[in-house]
Amino acid sequence: MQKKKFIFDLAILLILNLLIKPFWILGIEPNVQIKVGDISYGEFAALFNFSLLMNILLDFGLTNFNNKNISQNTHLLSKHFSKMLSVKFALALVYISVTLLVGFFILNYEFRYMKLLIIFCINNFFFSFILFLRSNLLALHLFRIDSVLSVLDRVIMIIIVLALLFNVFGVNVNIMNFVYAQTAGYALTALIGFLIVLNKTHTFKLNWDWAFNRMILKKSFPFAILVLLMTFYNRLDSVMIERILPGDLGKKETGIYAKAFRLLDAANMIAYLFSIQLLPLFSRMLKNKENIEKIVKLSFTILITPALIISISSIFYSAHFYEYIYKGETEGHEILSLLMCCFTAISTTYIFGTLLTANGNLKYLNLMALSGIFINLILNFILIPIYHAKGSAISSVITQFITCLIQVFISYKIFKFHYNKRLLISLILFIAGLFFINFITINYTTQWTVNFLIMLVLSSLLAFLTGLINPKSVFRFIKIK
């Protein structure tokens, strides 16, 4: 009964997220960018990504610690909730102060940019607060409420921005109104989440406990460093494009880059939702000293199959995607072709990085992430002045694949995985077959959407023919969960 409930609750989470969030990413955001233009949106994207660089100061691993701690000791919710909130608010003040100081004194942002940066900081706080509140709901196994809360902010934003796009309030769409819509969505969701959790705690009194706070921050520190480093090499590109290239050129190229990165973000949602379930699965198996090799192989093949289909098809169909989403525009579709290749590397990272995290190998992961930042910085400084946004996309592809291969190598060494010749051959055949199928189907009819659907069907069949996906193994994976 519990297993059926878990699968049903998981299905609700996936369905709600896959219905709401792609509509925001692929429907709302592109229309806003078309309305405001690449230069204005480029300014927005650069500032937004800069505000995320210090985002770890908002959480510092508290959410993960709280999830694990409360799920094991639900009676501690009333006792710890107020203490954790005190730490959360203190970290928010540190985060806002550090971000604004760096923006003003080091990056020399003008006053109008600082105003927008302040709102970004407030929005990031609300979003981090929502994640913290959701960690309490997950710990209490209130999965359905959490599923609704996970998309509520986007639903509110969609309603407000749609009203702006259709001029319902007589107000035109601009960057500030767009950001205020996000503030409303995050703030209302945070308030609703707080009231729900408060109903479960029955008490609320901010309480600063030095010993308790030091203990939490000490335990969460390695996780905080890892998230900080990975955020840097994943989000630094937009900031560097805007900073390295002069004037409006930097802002425009950042806006063009944001168009392609938006689609990568949408694709990453698949891998992220999958990885959420992998961490507790890996942790449990490692704790019970079970053989992890088969489940890692199975997880990898399940995730890498759609990742390769999406990555390789984007090389052929990127111009069509652009034309459809951005109302006839195709400028920058080559950047999409490059960035979507990152999806394969990122999906691999979600498997092996999650495995190493579950095993507590944070030292290796932090060194890997530090290497990723170093590689990304050097390549961006070399390539952005020459190739502009495309140079940053090239840098991302190289960085993501190097870091993912490092994680695969470390995993094989630590867990002593066997060299799987059959899997390697299946992968090579599948990749070669995907290129062949895309090359044949891209001009099969005059309708690219028909060609794309044919490609998807043939690619899915190819996954079974090459042995990359085994139906029995997939059912066995579901049974394990």
Short mmCIF file of C-alpha atoms in Angstrom, two decimals:
data_model
loop_
_atom_site.label_atom_id
_atom_site.label_comp_id
_atom_site.label_asym_id
_atom_site.label_seq_id
_atom_site.Cartn_x
_atom_site.Cartn_y
_atom_site.Cartn_z
CA MET A 1 0.00 0.00 0.00
CA GLN A 2 2.85 2.38 0.92
CA LYS A 3 4.63 1.60 -2.36
CA LYS A 4 1.49 2.38 -4.38
CA LYS A 5 1.01 5.63 -2.46
CA PHE A 6 4.64 6.61 -3.09
CA ILE A 7 4.38 5.96 -6.83
CA PHE A 8 1.05 7.82 -7.03
CA ASP A 9 2.43 10.84 -5.16
CA LEU A 10 5.53 10.83 -7.35
CA ALA A 11 3.33 10.74 -10.46
CA ILE A 12 1.42 13.81 -9.19
CA LEU A 13 4.71 15.68 -8.64
CA LEU A 14 5.99 14.83 -12.13
CA ILE A 15 2.71 15.62 -13.91
CA LEU A 16 2.23 18.98 -12.20
CA ASN A 17 5.83 20.05 -12.80
CA LEU A 18 5.88 18.90 -16.42
CA LEU A 19 2.58 20.68 -17.13
CA ILE A 20 3.26 24.01 -15.42
CA LYS A 21 7.00 24.72 -15.49
CA PRO A 22 7.67 24.05 -19.21
CA PHE A 23 4.75 26.37 -20.02
CA TRP A 24 6.47 29.11 -18.02
CA ILE A 25 9.92 28.45 -19.51
CA LEU A 26 8.86 27.86 -23.13
CA GLY A 27 5.68 29.93 -23.29
CA ILE A 28 5.75 32.90 -20.91
CA GLU A 29 9.46 33.81 -20.73
CA PRO A 30 10.04 33.79 -24.54
CA ASN A 31 7.04 36.11 -25.07
CA VAL A 32 8.33 38.50 -22.42
CA GLN A 33 11.77 38.53 -24.08
CA ILE A 34 10.17 39.23 -27.48
CA LYS A 35 8.25 42.16 -25.95
CA VAL A 36 11.19 43.78 -24.13
CA GLY A 37 13.94 42.91 -26.64
CA ASP A 38 17.25 41.09 -26.34
CA ILE A 39 19.17 44.04 -24.85
CA SER A 40 16.75 44.62 -21.94
CA TYR A 41 16.34 40.91 -21.34
CA GLY A 42 20.12 40.48 -21.51
CA GLU A 43 20.51 42.99 -18.68
CA PHE A 44 17.88 41.06 -16.73
CA ALA A 45 19.56 37.67 -17.37
CA ALA A 46 23.04 38.89 -16.39
CA LEU A 47 21.82 40.44 -13.13
CA PHE A 48 19.64 37.43 -12.32
CA ASN A 49 22.50 34.97 -12.79
CA PHE A 50 24.82 37.21 -10.76
CA SER A 51 22.29 37.20 -7.92
CA LEU A 52 22.40 33.38 -7.96
CA LEU A 53 26.18 33.18 -7.57
CA MET A 54 25.96 33.85 -3.82
CA ASN A 55 22.67 31.99 -3.45
CA ILE A 56 24.23 29.30 -1.27
CA LEU A 57 24.42 31.87 1.56
CA LEU A 58 20.61 31.72 1.68
CA ASP A 59 20.53 28.03 2.50
CA PHE A 60 23.99 26.73 3.42
CA GLY A 61 22.69 23.15 3.28
CA LEU A 62 19.91 23.78 5.82
CA THR A 63 17.17 22.41 3.57
CA ASN A 64 18.86 19.02 3.05
CA PHE A 65 19.78 18.76 6.74
CA ASN A 66 16.24 19.65 7.82
CA ASN A 67 14.66 17.14 5.41
CA LYS A 68 16.79 14.28 6.74
CA ASN A 69 16.58 15.31 10.41
CA ILE A 70 12.81 15.86 10.59
CA SER A 71 11.98 12.77 8.52
CA GLN A 72 13.88 10.66 11.06
CA ASN A 73 12.52 12.57 14.08
CA THR A 74 9.15 14.14 13.24
CA HIS A 75 8.60 15.15 16.87
CA LEU A 76 11.46 17.67 16.53
CA LEU A 77 9.56 19.84 14.03
CA SER A 78 7.95 22.07 16.70
CA LYS A 79 11.23 22.36 18.59
CA HIS A 80 13.55 23.04 15.64
CA PHE A 81 11.33 25.02 13.25
CA SER A 82 11.73 28.38 15.00
CA LYS A 83 15.47 27.87 15.52
CA MET A 84 16.00 26.97 11.88
CA LEU A 85 14.02 30.03 10.77
CA SER A 86 16.28 32.26 12.87
CA VAL A 87 19.31 30.89 11.03
CA LYS A 88 17.49 31.25 7.72
CA PHE A 89 16.74 34.94 8.29
CA ALA A 90 20.29 35.63 9.46
CA LEU A 91 21.72 33.98 6.34
CA ALA A 92 19.34 36.05 4.20
CA LEU A 93 20.78 39.27 5.64
CA VAL A 94 24.32 38.04 4.94
CA TYR A 95 23.40 37.02 1.39
CA ILE A 96 21.70 40.33 0.52
CA SER A 97 24.56 42.35 2.03
CA VAL A 98 27.32 40.41 0.25
CA THR A 99 25.52 40.40 -3.12
CA LEU A 100 24.81 44.14 -3.05
CA LEU A 101 28.33 45.02 -1.89
CA VAL A 102 29.94 42.93 -4.63
CA GLY A 103 27.56 44.35 -7.23
CA PHE A 104 28.16 47.97 -6.23
CA PHE A 105 31.87 48.07 -5.34
CA ILE A 106 33.40 45.31 -7.49
CA LEU A 107 31.18 45.12 -10.59
CA ASN A 108 30.27 48.83 -10.45
CA TYR A 109 26.58 48.34 -11.27
CA GLU A 110 24.66 51.59 -11.79
CA PHE A 111 21.87 52.65 -9.42
CA ARG A 112 19.06 51.43 -11.74
CA TYR A 113 20.70 48.01 -11.83
CA MET A 114 21.08 47.96 -8.05
CA LYS A 115 17.33 48.50 -7.66
CA LEU A 116 16.68 45.44 -9.82
CA LEU A 117 19.38 43.48 -7.98
CA ILE A 118 17.67 44.20 -4.64
CA ILE A 119 14.41 42.74 -5.97
CA PHE A 120 16.27 39.69 -7.27
CA CYS A 121 17.77 39.17 -3.81
CA ILE A 122 14.31 39.38 -2.23
CA ASN A 123 12.90 36.93 -4.81
CA ASN A 124 15.76 34.50 -4.21
CA PHE A 125 15.11 34.67 -0.47
CA PHE A 126 11.43 33.85 -0.94
CA PHE A 127 12.32 30.97 -3.27
CA SER A 128 14.87 29.57 -0.81
CA PHE A 129 12.32 29.98 1.99
CA ILE A 130 9.77 27.99 -0.04
CA LEU A 131 12.29 25.16 -0.49
CA PHE A 132 12.94 25.14 3.26
CA LEU A 133 9.20 25.00 4.03
CA ARG A 134 8.77 22.21 1.48
CA SER A 135 11.55 20.23 3.18
CA ASN A 136 9.35 20.12 6.29
CA LEU A 137 6.36 18.92 4.27
CA LEU A 138 8.48 16.20 2.62
CA ALA A 139 9.85 15.13 5.99
CA LEU A 140 6.27 14.77 7.25
CA HIS A 141 5.40 12.78 4.09
CA LEU A 142 2.86 15.37 2.98
CA PHE A 143 3.83 14.71 -0.63
CA ARG A 144 0.64 15.86 -2.31
CA ILE A 145 0.64 19.21 -0.54
CA ASP A 146 4.31 19.58 -1.48
CA SER A 147 3.49 18.79 -5.11
CA VAL A 148 0.94 21.62 -5.23
CA LEU A 149 3.32 24.01 -3.46
CA SER A 150 6.11 23.12 -5.93
CA VAL A 151 4.18 24.71 -8.81
CA LEU A 152 1.98 27.27 -7.02
CA ASP A 153 4.50 30.11 -7.45
CA ARG A 154 4.65 29.51 -11.21
CA VAL A 155 0.84 29.34 -11.48
CA ILE A 156 0.51 32.75 -9.79
CA MET A 157 3.26 34.21 -12.00
CA ILE A 158 1.66 32.81 -15.16
CA ILE A 159 -1.71 34.39 -14.31
CA ILE A 160 -0.14 37.81 -13.61
CA VAL A 161 2.20 37.84 -16.63
CA LEU A 162 -0.55 36.63 -19.00
CA ALA A 163 -2.69 39.52 -17.75
CA LEU A 164 0.20 41.89 -18.51
CA LEU A 165 0.82 40.40 -21.95
CA PHE A 166 -2.87 40.83 -22.85
CA ASN A 167 -2.90 44.31 -21.30
CA VAL A 168 -5.72 43.41 -18.89
CA PHE A 169 -4.66 46.00 -16.31
CA GLY A 170 -3.70 48.60 -18.90
CA VAL A 171 -0.02 48.09 -17.94
CA ASN A 172 2.62 47.23 -20.53
CA VAL A 173 5.08 44.38 -20.05
CA ASN A 174 8.55 45.48 -19.02
CA ILE A 175 11.36 43.93 -17.02
CA MET A 176 10.33 45.54 -13.71
CA ASN A 177 6.71 44.35 -14.02
CA PHE A 178 7.97 40.90 -14.96
CA VAL A 179 10.18 40.76 -11.86
CA TYR A 180 7.38 42.11 -9.64
CA ALA A 181 5.14 39.30 -10.94
CA GLN A 182 7.78 36.83 -9.77
CA THR A 183 7.90 38.56 -6.38
CA ALA A 184 4.14 38.17 -6.02
CA GLY A 185 4.28 34.49 -6.95
CA TYR A 186 7.11 33.68 -4.55
CA ALA A 187 5.76 35.80 -1.67
CA LEU A 188 2.23 34.37 -1.79
CA THR A 189 3.53 30.80 -2.07
CA ALA A 190 5.93 31.38 0.85
CA LEU A 191 3.07 32.74 2.96
CA ILE A 192 0.79 29.79 2.17
CA GLY A 193 3.60 27.31 2.82
CA PHE A 194 4.45 28.98 6.12
CA LEU A 195 0.83 28.78 7.30
CA ILE A 196 0.65 25.09 6.38
CA VAL A 197 3.85 24.23 8.25
CA LEU A 198 2.85 26.45 11.18
CA ASN A 199 -0.38 24.46 11.44
CA LYS A 200 1.76 21.35 11.96
CA THR A 201 4.07 22.93 14.55
CA HIS A 202 1.37 24.77 16.56
CA THR A 203 4.07 27.07 17.99
CA PHE A 204 6.25 29.78 16.51
CA LYS A 205 8.83 31.85 18.33
CA LEU A 206 12.11 32.95 16.81
CA ASN A 207 14.87 31.52 18.96
CA TRP A 208 18.60 32.06 18.43
CA ASP A 209 20.63 29.13 19.80
CA TRP A 210 24.39 29.51 19.21
CA ALA A 211 25.25 25.87 19.95
CA PHE A 212 22.44 24.55 17.74
CA ASN A 213 23.30 26.92 14.90
CA ARG A 214 27.01 26.09 14.96
CA MET A 215 26.20 22.37 14.85
CA ILE A 216 23.92 22.75 11.82
CA LEU A 217 26.26 25.02 9.87
CA LYS A 218 29.23 22.74 10.57
CA LYS A 219 27.39 19.66 9.27
CA SER A 220 26.04 21.43 6.19
CA PHE A 221 29.30 23.22 5.27
CA PRO A 222 30.66 20.60 2.78
CA PHE A 223 27.31 20.52 0.96
CA ALA A 224 27.22 24.33 0.90
CA ILE A 225 30.67 24.53 -0.70
CA LEU A 226 29.70 21.99 -3.37
CA VAL A 227 26.51 23.83 -4.30
CA LEU A 228 28.39 27.15 -4.36
CA LEU A 229 31.10 25.84 -6.70
CA MET A 230 28.67 24.10 -9.05
CA THR A 231 26.48 27.22 -9.17
CA PHE A 232 29.52 29.22 -10.24
CA TYR A 233 30.46 27.09 -13.23
CA ASN A 234 26.81 26.63 -14.24
CA ARG A 235 25.71 30.28 -13.94
CA LEU A 236 28.86 32.31 -14.58
CA ASP A 237 28.50 32.40 -18.37
CA SER A 238 25.80 35.08 -18.65
CA VAL A 239 27.60 37.35 -16.20
CA MET A 240 30.90 36.99 -18.09
CA ILE A 241 29.33 37.68 -21.50
CA GLU A 242 27.77 40.90 -20.21
CA ARG A 243 30.97 41.96 -18.42
CA ILE A 244 33.54 41.05 -21.12
CA LEU A 245 31.74 42.42 -24.20
CA PRO A 246 31.34 46.21 -24.38
CA GLY A 247 28.10 48.18 -23.96
CA ASP A 248 24.92 47.03 -25.65
CA LEU A 249 26.79 44.24 -27.46
CA GLY A 250 27.32 42.45 -24.15
CA LYS A 251 23.67 42.89 -23.15
CA LYS A 252 22.39 41.73 -26.55
CA GLU A 253 24.65 38.65 -26.61
CA THR A 254 23.57 37.81 -23.06
CA GLY A 255 19.93 38.00 -24.20
CA ILE A 256 20.65 35.70 -27.15
CA TYR A 257 22.45 33.27 -24.85
CA ALA A 258 19.46 33.35 -22.46
CA LYS A 259 17.15 32.17 -25.26
CA ALA A 260 19.14 28.98 -25.75
CA PHE A 261 19.90 28.44 -22.06
CA ARG A 262 16.16 28.63 -21.30
CA LEU A 263 15.57 25.46 -23.35
CA LEU A 264 18.46 23.69 -21.61
CA ASP A 265 16.85 24.63 -18.28
CA ALA A 266 13.58 23.07 -19.42
CA ALA A 267 15.36 19.85 -20.43
CA ASN A 268 17.30 19.72 -17.16
CA MET A 269 13.99 19.48 -15.31
CA ILE A 270 13.71 15.86 -16.50
CA ALA A 271 17.09 14.92 -15.05
CA TYR A 272 16.52 16.91 -11.85
CA LEU A 273 13.17 15.27 -11.05
CA PHE A 274 14.76 11.89 -11.71
CA SER A 275 17.74 12.63 -9.42
CA ILE A 276 15.44 13.61 -6.53
CA GLN A 277 14.43 9.97 -6.29
CA LEU A 278 17.95 8.60 -6.78
CA LEU A 279 19.57 10.16 -3.70
CA PRO A 280 17.47 8.30 -1.09
CA LEU A 281 17.62 5.13 -3.20
CA PHE A 282 21.43 5.19 -3.42
CA SER A 283 21.76 6.20 0.24
CA ARG A 284 19.62 3.29 1.42
CA MET A 285 21.45 0.73 -0.71
CA LEU A 286 24.89 1.97 0.37
CA LYS A 287 23.85 1.92 4.03
CA ASN A 288 22.63 -1.68 3.68
CA LYS A 289 25.86 -2.57 1.80
CA GLU A 290 23.92 -3.73 -1.26
CA ASN A 291 25.48 -4.10 -4.70
CA ILE A 292 25.07 -0.68 -6.32
CA GLU A 293 26.51 -1.42 -9.77
CA LYS A 294 23.37 -2.77 -11.46
CA ILE A 295 21.10 0.02 -10.27
CA VAL A 296 23.65 2.66 -11.32
CA LYS A 297 23.89 1.14 -14.80
CA LEU A 298 20.11 0.94 -15.07
CA SER A 299 19.62 4.54 -13.86
CA PHE A 300 22.26 5.74 -16.31
CA THR A 301 20.69 4.02 -19.32
CA ILE A 302 17.17 5.20 -18.42
CA LEU A 303 18.31 8.83 -18.19
CA ILE A 304 20.99 8.92 -20.89
CA THR A 305 18.61 7.61 -23.56
CA PRO A 306 16.27 10.65 -23.65
CA ALA A 307 19.28 12.93 -23.00
CA LEU A 308 21.06 11.71 -26.14
CA ILE A 309 17.86 11.93 -28.21
CA ILE A 310 17.28 15.53 -27.09
CA SER A 311 20.94 16.57 -27.48
CA ILE A 312 21.51 15.10 -30.93
CA SER A 313 18.11 16.09 -32.37
CA SER A 314 18.78 19.68 -31.25
CA ILE A 315 21.79 19.78 -33.57
CA PHE A 316 19.44 19.18 -36.51
CA TYR A 317 16.23 20.90 -35.33
CA SER A 318 17.52 23.93 -33.37
CA ALA A 319 16.50 26.45 -36.07
CA HIS A 320 12.97 24.99 -36.15
CA PHE A 321 12.71 25.12 -32.34
CA TYR A 322 13.76 28.76 -32.37
CA GLU A 323 11.38 29.71 -35.15
CA TYR A 324 8.46 28.07 -33.35
CA ILE A 325 9.15 29.39 -29.81
CA TYR A 326 10.40 32.87 -30.72
CA LYS A 327 7.81 33.67 -33.41
CA GLY A 328 10.00 33.36 -36.49
CA GLU A 329 13.36 34.38 -34.98
CA THR A 330 16.29 32.02 -35.51
CA GLU A 331 19.25 34.17 -34.41
CA GLY A 332 21.40 32.16 -32.02
CA HIS A 333 20.07 28.71 -32.88
CA GLU A 334 23.68 27.50 -33.21
CA ILE A 335 24.12 28.33 -29.51
CA LEU A 336 21.14 26.10 -28.74
CA SER A 337 22.77 23.25 -30.70
CA LEU A 338 25.86 23.57 -28.53
CA LEU A 339 24.14 24.06 -25.18
CA MET A 340 21.75 21.15 -25.63
CA CYS A 341 24.79 18.88 -25.96
CA CYS A 342 25.41 19.82 -22.33
CA PHE A 343 22.21 17.99 -21.41
CA THR A 344 23.92 14.62 -21.98
CA ALA A 345 26.80 15.61 -19.71
CA ILE A 346 24.48 17.10 -17.06
CA SER A 347 22.32 13.96 -17.05
CA THR A 348 25.43 11.84 -16.50
CA THR A 349 26.41 14.17 -13.64
CA TYR A 350 22.99 13.73 -12.03
CA ILE A 351 23.63 9.97 -11.88
CA PHE A 352 27.26 9.76 -10.77
CA GLY A 353 27.30 13.04 -8.82
CA THR A 354 24.26 11.86 -6.85
CA LEU A 355 25.97 8.52 -6.21
CA LEU A 356 29.11 10.22 -4.87
CA THR A 357 26.98 12.56 -2.74
CA ALA A 358 25.08 9.61 -1.26
CA ASN A 359 28.42 7.98 -0.44
CA GLY A 360 29.73 11.15 1.23
CA ASN A 361 32.57 11.77 -1.27
CA LEU A 362 32.17 15.53 -1.07
CA LYS A 363 35.92 16.22 -1.11
CA TYR A 364 36.22 14.73 -4.60
CA LEU A 365 33.10 16.54 -5.78
CA ASN A 366 34.33 19.88 -4.47
CA LEU A 367 37.69 19.43 -6.22
CA MET A 368 35.83 18.51 -9.42
CA ALA A 369 33.62 21.60 -9.17
CA LEU A 370 36.65 23.81 -8.49
CA SER A 371 38.29 22.39 -11.61
CA GLY A 372 35.10 23.15 -13.54
CA ILE A 373 35.19 26.81 -12.49
CA PHE A 374 38.87 27.10 -13.46
CA ILE A 375 38.29 25.55 -16.91
CA ASN A 376 35.14 27.62 -17.51
CA LEU A 377 36.82 30.90 -16.58
CA ILE A 378 39.86 30.34 -18.82
CA LEU A 379 37.78 29.24 -21.82
CA ASN A 380 35.31 32.12 -21.42
CA PHE A 381 38.09 34.71 -21.28
CA ILE A 382 39.56 33.23 -24.48
CA LEU A 383 36.40 32.48 -26.48
CA ILE A 384 33.88 35.23 -25.59
CA PRO A 385 35.88 38.10 -27.18
CA ILE A 386 36.20 36.05 -30.39
CA TYR A 387 32.87 34.22 -30.72
CA HIS A 388 30.70 36.21 -28.28
CA ALA A 389 27.80 34.17 -26.83
CA LYS A 390 28.70 31.17 -28.99
CA GLY A 391 32.14 31.16 -27.33
CA SER A 392 30.52 30.84 -23.92
CA ALA A 393 28.38 27.96 -25.22
CA ILE A 394 31.53 26.17 -26.43
CA SER A 395 33.06 26.76 -23.01
CA SER A 396 29.99 25.24 -21.33
CA VAL A 397 30.06 22.11 -23.46
CA ILE A 398 33.76 21.49 -22.75
CA THR A 399 33.39 22.20 -19.03
CA GLN A 400 30.30 20.03 -18.55
CA PHE A 401 31.79 17.03 -20.35
CA ILE A 402 35.13 17.25 -18.54
CA THR A 403 33.46 17.46 -15.12
CA CYS A 404 31.00 14.66 -15.89
CA LEU A 405 33.80 12.36 -17.08
CA ILE A 406 35.76 13.12 -13.91
CA GLN A 407 32.76 12.03 -11.82
CA VAL A 408 32.37 8.83 -13.85
CA PHE A 409 36.08 8.07 -13.39
CA ILE A 410 35.96 8.72 -9.62
CA SER A 411 32.84 6.53 -9.26
CA TYR A 412 34.46 3.66 -11.13
CA LYS A 413 37.55 3.88 -8.91
CA ILE A 414 35.71 4.16 -5.59
CA PHE A 415 33.04 1.52 -6.25
CA LYS A 416 35.29 -0.70 -8.38
CA PHE A 417 32.72 -0.99 -11.16
CA HIS A 418 33.48 -3.53 -13.88
CA TYR A 419 34.29 -2.39 -17.40
CA ASN A 420 31.03 -2.95 -19.31
CA LYS A 421 31.97 -3.60 -22.92
CA ARG A 422 28.39 -4.42 -23.92
CA LEU A 423 27.06 -1.11 -22.58
CA LEU A 424 29.81 0.83 -24.36
CA ILE A 425 29.03 -0.85 -27.70
CA SER A 426 25.30 -0.19 -27.23
CA LEU A 427 26.03 3.49 -26.52
CA ILE A 428 28.23 3.87 -29.61
CA LEU A 429 25.65 2.16 -31.84
CA PHE A 430 22.84 4.25 -30.36
CA ILE A 431 24.68 7.55 -30.89
CA ALA A 432 25.65 6.64 -34.46
CA GLY A 433 22.08 5.52 -35.14
CA LEU A 434 20.65 8.79 -33.77
CA PHE A 435 22.80 10.84 -36.15
CA PHE A 436 21.71 8.64 -39.06
CA ILE A 437 17.98 8.83 -38.14
CA ASN A 438 18.09 12.62 -37.74
CA PHE A 439 19.98 13.06 -41.00
CA ILE A 440 17.40 10.95 -42.89
CA THR A 441 14.24 12.37 -41.27
CA ILE A 442 15.08 16.09 -41.08
CA ASN A 443 13.85 16.64 -44.68
CA TYR A 444 11.59 13.59 -44.98
CA THR A 445 8.44 15.75 -45.38
CA THR A 446 7.84 19.48 -45.71
CA GLN A 447 6.50 19.60 -42.12
CA TRP A 448 9.34 19.62 -39.61
CA THR A 449 6.98 18.65 -36.76
CA VAL A 450 6.06 15.44 -38.62
CA ASN A 451 9.74 14.72 -39.24
CA PHE A 452 10.50 15.30 -35.57
CA LEU A 453 7.79 12.89 -34.42
CA ILE A 454 9.04 10.23 -36.85
CA MET A 455 12.54 10.76 -35.47
CA LEU A 456 11.31 10.31 -31.88
CA VAL A 457 9.54 7.04 -32.72
CA LEU A 458 12.53 5.63 -34.61
CA SER A 459 14.96 6.75 -31.89
CA SER A 460 12.85 5.06 -29.20
CA LEU A 461 12.83 1.83 -31.20
CA LEU A 462 16.58 2.14 -31.68
CA ALA A 463 17.10 2.25 -27.90
CA PHE A 464 15.49 -1.18 -27.63
CA LEU A 465 17.19 -2.60 -30.72
CA THR A 466 20.66 -1.64 -29.51
CA GLY A 467 19.93 -3.10 -26.09
CA LEU A 468 20.45 0.23 -24.34
CA ILE A 469 16.98 -0.05 -22.77
CA ASN A 470 15.67 -3.35 -21.47
CA PRO A 471 11.92 -3.32 -20.56
CA LYS A 472 12.38 -5.97 -17.86
CA SER A 473 15.10 -3.90 -16.21
CA VAL A 474 12.90 -0.80 -16.20
CA PHE A 475 10.08 -2.67 -14.42
CA ARG A 476 12.64 -4.03 -11.97
CA PHE A 477 13.77 -0.45 -11.24
CA ILE A 478 10.17 0.61 -10.48
CA LYS A 479 9.77 -2.42 -8.24
CA ILE A 480 12.90 -1.51 -6.26
CA LYS A 481 11.62 1.98 -5.63
#
